[in-house]
Coordinates of C-alpha atoms in Angstrom, one line a residue:
X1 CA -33.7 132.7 -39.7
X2 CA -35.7 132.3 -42.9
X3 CA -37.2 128.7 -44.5
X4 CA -35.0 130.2 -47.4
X5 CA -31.5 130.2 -44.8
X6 CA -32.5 127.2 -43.2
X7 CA -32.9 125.3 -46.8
X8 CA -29.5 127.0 -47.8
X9 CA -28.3 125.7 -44.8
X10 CA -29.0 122.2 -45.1
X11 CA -28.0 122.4 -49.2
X12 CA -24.9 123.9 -48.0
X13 CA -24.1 121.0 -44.9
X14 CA -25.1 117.9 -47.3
X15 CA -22.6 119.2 -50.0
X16 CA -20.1 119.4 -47.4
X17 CA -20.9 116.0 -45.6
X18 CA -21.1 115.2 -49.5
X19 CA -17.6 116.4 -50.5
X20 CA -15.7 114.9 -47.5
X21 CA -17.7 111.4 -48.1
X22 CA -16.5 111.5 -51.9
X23 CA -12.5 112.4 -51.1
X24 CA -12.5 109.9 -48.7
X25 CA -13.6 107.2 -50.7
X26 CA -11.5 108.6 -53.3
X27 CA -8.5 108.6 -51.2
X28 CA -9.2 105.1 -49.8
X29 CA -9.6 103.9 -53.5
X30 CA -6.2 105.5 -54.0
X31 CA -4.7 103.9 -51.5
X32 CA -6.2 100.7 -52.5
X33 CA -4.8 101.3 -55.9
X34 CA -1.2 102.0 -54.7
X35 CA -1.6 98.6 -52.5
X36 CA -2.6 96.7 -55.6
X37 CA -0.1 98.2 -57.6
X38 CA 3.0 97.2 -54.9
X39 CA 1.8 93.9 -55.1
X40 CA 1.2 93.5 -58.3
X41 CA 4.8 94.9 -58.5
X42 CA 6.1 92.4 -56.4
X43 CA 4.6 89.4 -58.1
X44 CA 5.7 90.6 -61.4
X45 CA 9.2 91.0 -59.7
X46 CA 9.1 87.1 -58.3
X47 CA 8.0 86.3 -61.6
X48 CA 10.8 88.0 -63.3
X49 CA 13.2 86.3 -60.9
X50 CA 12.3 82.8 -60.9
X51 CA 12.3 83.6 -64.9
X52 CA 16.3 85.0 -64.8
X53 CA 17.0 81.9 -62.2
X54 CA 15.0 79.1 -65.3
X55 CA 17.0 80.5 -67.6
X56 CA 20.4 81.4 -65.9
X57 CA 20.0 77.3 -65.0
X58 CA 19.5 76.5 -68.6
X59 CA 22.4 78.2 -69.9
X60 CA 24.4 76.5 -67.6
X61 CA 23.4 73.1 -68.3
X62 CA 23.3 74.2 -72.0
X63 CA 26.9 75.0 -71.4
X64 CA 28.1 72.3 -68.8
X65 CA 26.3 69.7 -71.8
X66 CA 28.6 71.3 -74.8
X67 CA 31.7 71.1 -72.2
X68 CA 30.9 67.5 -71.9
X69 CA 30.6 67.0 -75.5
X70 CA 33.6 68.5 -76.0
X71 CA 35.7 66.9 -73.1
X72 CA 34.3 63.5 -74.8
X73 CA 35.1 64.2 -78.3
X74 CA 39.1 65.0 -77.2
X75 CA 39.1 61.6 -75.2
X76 CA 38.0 59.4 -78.3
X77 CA 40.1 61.7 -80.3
X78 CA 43.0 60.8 -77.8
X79 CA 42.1 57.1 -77.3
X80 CA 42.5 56.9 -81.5
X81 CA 45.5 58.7 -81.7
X82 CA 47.2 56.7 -78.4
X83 CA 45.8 53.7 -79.8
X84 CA 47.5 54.2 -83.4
X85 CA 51.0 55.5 -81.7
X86 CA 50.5 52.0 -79.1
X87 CA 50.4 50.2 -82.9
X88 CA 53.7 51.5 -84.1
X89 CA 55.3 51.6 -80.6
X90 CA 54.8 48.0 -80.0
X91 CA 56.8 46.3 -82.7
X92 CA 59.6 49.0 -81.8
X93 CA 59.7 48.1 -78.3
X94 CA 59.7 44.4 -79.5
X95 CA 62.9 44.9 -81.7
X96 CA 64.6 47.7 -79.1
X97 CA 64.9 44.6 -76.2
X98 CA 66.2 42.0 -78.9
X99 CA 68.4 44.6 -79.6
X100 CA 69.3 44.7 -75.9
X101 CA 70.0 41.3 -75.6
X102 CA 71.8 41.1 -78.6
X103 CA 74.3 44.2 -77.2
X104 CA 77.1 43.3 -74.9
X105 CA 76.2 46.2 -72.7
X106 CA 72.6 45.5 -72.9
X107 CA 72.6 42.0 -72.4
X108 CA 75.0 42.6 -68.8
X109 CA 72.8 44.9 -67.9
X110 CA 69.5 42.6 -68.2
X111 CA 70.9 40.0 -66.8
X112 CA 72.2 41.9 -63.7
X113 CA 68.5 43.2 -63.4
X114 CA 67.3 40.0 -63.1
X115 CA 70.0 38.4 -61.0
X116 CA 69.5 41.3 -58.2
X117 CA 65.8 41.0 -58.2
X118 CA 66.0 36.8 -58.2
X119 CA 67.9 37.2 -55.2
X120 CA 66.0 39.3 -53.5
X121 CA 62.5 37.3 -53.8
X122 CA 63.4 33.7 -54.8
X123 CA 64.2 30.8 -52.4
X124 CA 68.1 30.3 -52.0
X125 CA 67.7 26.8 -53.1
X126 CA 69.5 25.4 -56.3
X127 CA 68.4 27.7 -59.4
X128 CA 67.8 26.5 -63.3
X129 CA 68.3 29.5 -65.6
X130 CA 66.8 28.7 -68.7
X131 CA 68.4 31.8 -71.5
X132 CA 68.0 32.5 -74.8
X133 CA 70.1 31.1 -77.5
X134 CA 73.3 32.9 -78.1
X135 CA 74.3 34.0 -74.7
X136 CA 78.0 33.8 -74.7
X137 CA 79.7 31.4 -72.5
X138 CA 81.9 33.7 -70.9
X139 CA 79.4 35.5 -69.4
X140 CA 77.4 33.0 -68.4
X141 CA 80.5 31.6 -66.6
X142 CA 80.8 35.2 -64.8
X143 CA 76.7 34.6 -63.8
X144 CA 77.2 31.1 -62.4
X145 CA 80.3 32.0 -60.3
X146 CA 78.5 35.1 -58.9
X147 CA 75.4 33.0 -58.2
X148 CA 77.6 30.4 -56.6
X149 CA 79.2 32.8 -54.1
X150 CA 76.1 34.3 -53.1
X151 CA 73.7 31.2 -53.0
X152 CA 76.9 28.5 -51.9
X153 CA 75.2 26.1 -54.7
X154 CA 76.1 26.0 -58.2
X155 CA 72.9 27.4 -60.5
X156 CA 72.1 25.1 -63.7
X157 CA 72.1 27.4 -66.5
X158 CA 70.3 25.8 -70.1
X159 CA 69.7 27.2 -73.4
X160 CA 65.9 27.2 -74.4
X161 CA 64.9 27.7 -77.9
X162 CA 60.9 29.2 -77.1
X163 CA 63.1 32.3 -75.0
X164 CA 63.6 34.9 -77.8
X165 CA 65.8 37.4 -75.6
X166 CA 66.4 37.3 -71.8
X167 CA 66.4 34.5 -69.0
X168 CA 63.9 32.6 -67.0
X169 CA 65.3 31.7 -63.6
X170 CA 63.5 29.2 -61.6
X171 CA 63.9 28.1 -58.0
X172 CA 61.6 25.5 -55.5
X173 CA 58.9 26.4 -57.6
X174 CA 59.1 30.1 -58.0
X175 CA 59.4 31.7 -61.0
X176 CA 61.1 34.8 -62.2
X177 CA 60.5 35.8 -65.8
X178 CA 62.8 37.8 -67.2
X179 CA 62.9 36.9 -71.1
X180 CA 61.1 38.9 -73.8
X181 CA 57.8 37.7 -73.7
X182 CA 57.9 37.6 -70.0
X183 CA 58.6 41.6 -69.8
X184 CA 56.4 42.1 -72.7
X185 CA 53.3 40.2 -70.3
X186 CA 51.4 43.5 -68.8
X187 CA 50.9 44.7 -72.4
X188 CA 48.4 47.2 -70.4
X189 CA 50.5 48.5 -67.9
X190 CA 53.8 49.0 -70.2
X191 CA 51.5 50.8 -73.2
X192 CA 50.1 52.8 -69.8
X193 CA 54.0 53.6 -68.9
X194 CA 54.8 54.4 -72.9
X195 CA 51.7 56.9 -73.1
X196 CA 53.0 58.8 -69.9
X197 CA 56.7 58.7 -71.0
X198 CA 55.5 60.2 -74.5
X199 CA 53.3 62.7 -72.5
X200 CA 56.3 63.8 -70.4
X201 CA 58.2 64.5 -73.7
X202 CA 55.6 66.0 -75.3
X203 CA 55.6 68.9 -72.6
X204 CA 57.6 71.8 -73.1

């Protein structure tokens, strides 16, 4: 073989060495590429997630904030409106038990209420109605000889001139109020009961 061959030879075996050296740092640097690129990929994605997740959370407070506002703005709206109807309904509930009182009907009716829950919680001892001016005498004559038979005393029964409508009946130091002002005490707890019977009407 020639020096001519030979150098050929060599040329030809460096280009090859040469060619194989540059595609595999070319393929490596792919490679490396493609990894960067996944990862890069997958940061972006993490990003992108924890970005949807922020802002999915501050639509919902955004949201759960105007629901608040509004929720608060229809309870003051409903605290004024119950508060003017409480206004108007107080001074009608007033007048509707003087009404009571003054009705026959009523009248045996309220006292009966008050006679059956006396004797169920006071002491069976002698008992001072106090009443309301007004109360016929025939019916309180059918009270005290009721009260006599189931107590085997006679009950004192007085007019008193503070008790608008109703009775007071006392007995060994317990007290059951059962005149006007006395039902009209819990002023909370019977505007609570007029909101609820209102709200029961109110539904269709």
């Amino acid at each position: 073989m020639s020096l001519d061959e030979r150098e050929h030879g060599l040329v030809r075996l460096v280009a090859e060495q040469r060619d194989e050296a540059c595609r595999r740092l070319i393929s490596e640097a792919e490679e490396s590429a493609r990894a960067l690129l996944r990862q890069t990929h997958r940061k972006e994605r993490a990003h992108l997630h924890r970005r949807i997740l922020q802002e999915r959370a501050r639509i919902r407070a955004r949201i759960q904030a105007v629901e608040a506002e509004r929720v608060t703005r229809e309870r003051r709206q409903q605290a004024r409106s119950s508060a003017g109807i409480l206004e108007q309904a107080w001074p009608l509930l007033q007048i509707g038990l003087q009404r009571r009182w003054q009705d026959a009907e009523g009248r045996r009716r309220w006292v009966g209420q008050c006679v059956r829950q006396a004797l169920g919680s006071l002491p069976a001892g002698p008992w001072t109605m106090r009443h309301a001016a007004g109360w016929p005498a025939s019916e309180q004559q059918a009270v005290r000889e009721e009260l006599t038979r189931a107590l085997g005393v006679e009950p004192q029964l007085r007019s008193d001139s503070i008790i608008e409508a109703g009775l007071v009946i006392d007995s060994g130091g317990a007290c059951l109020d059962g005149s006007l002002r006395g039902l009209l005490a819990d002023r909370h707890r019977l505007e609570a009961r007029l909101l609820a019977l209102l709200a029961g009407e109110s539904r269709p």
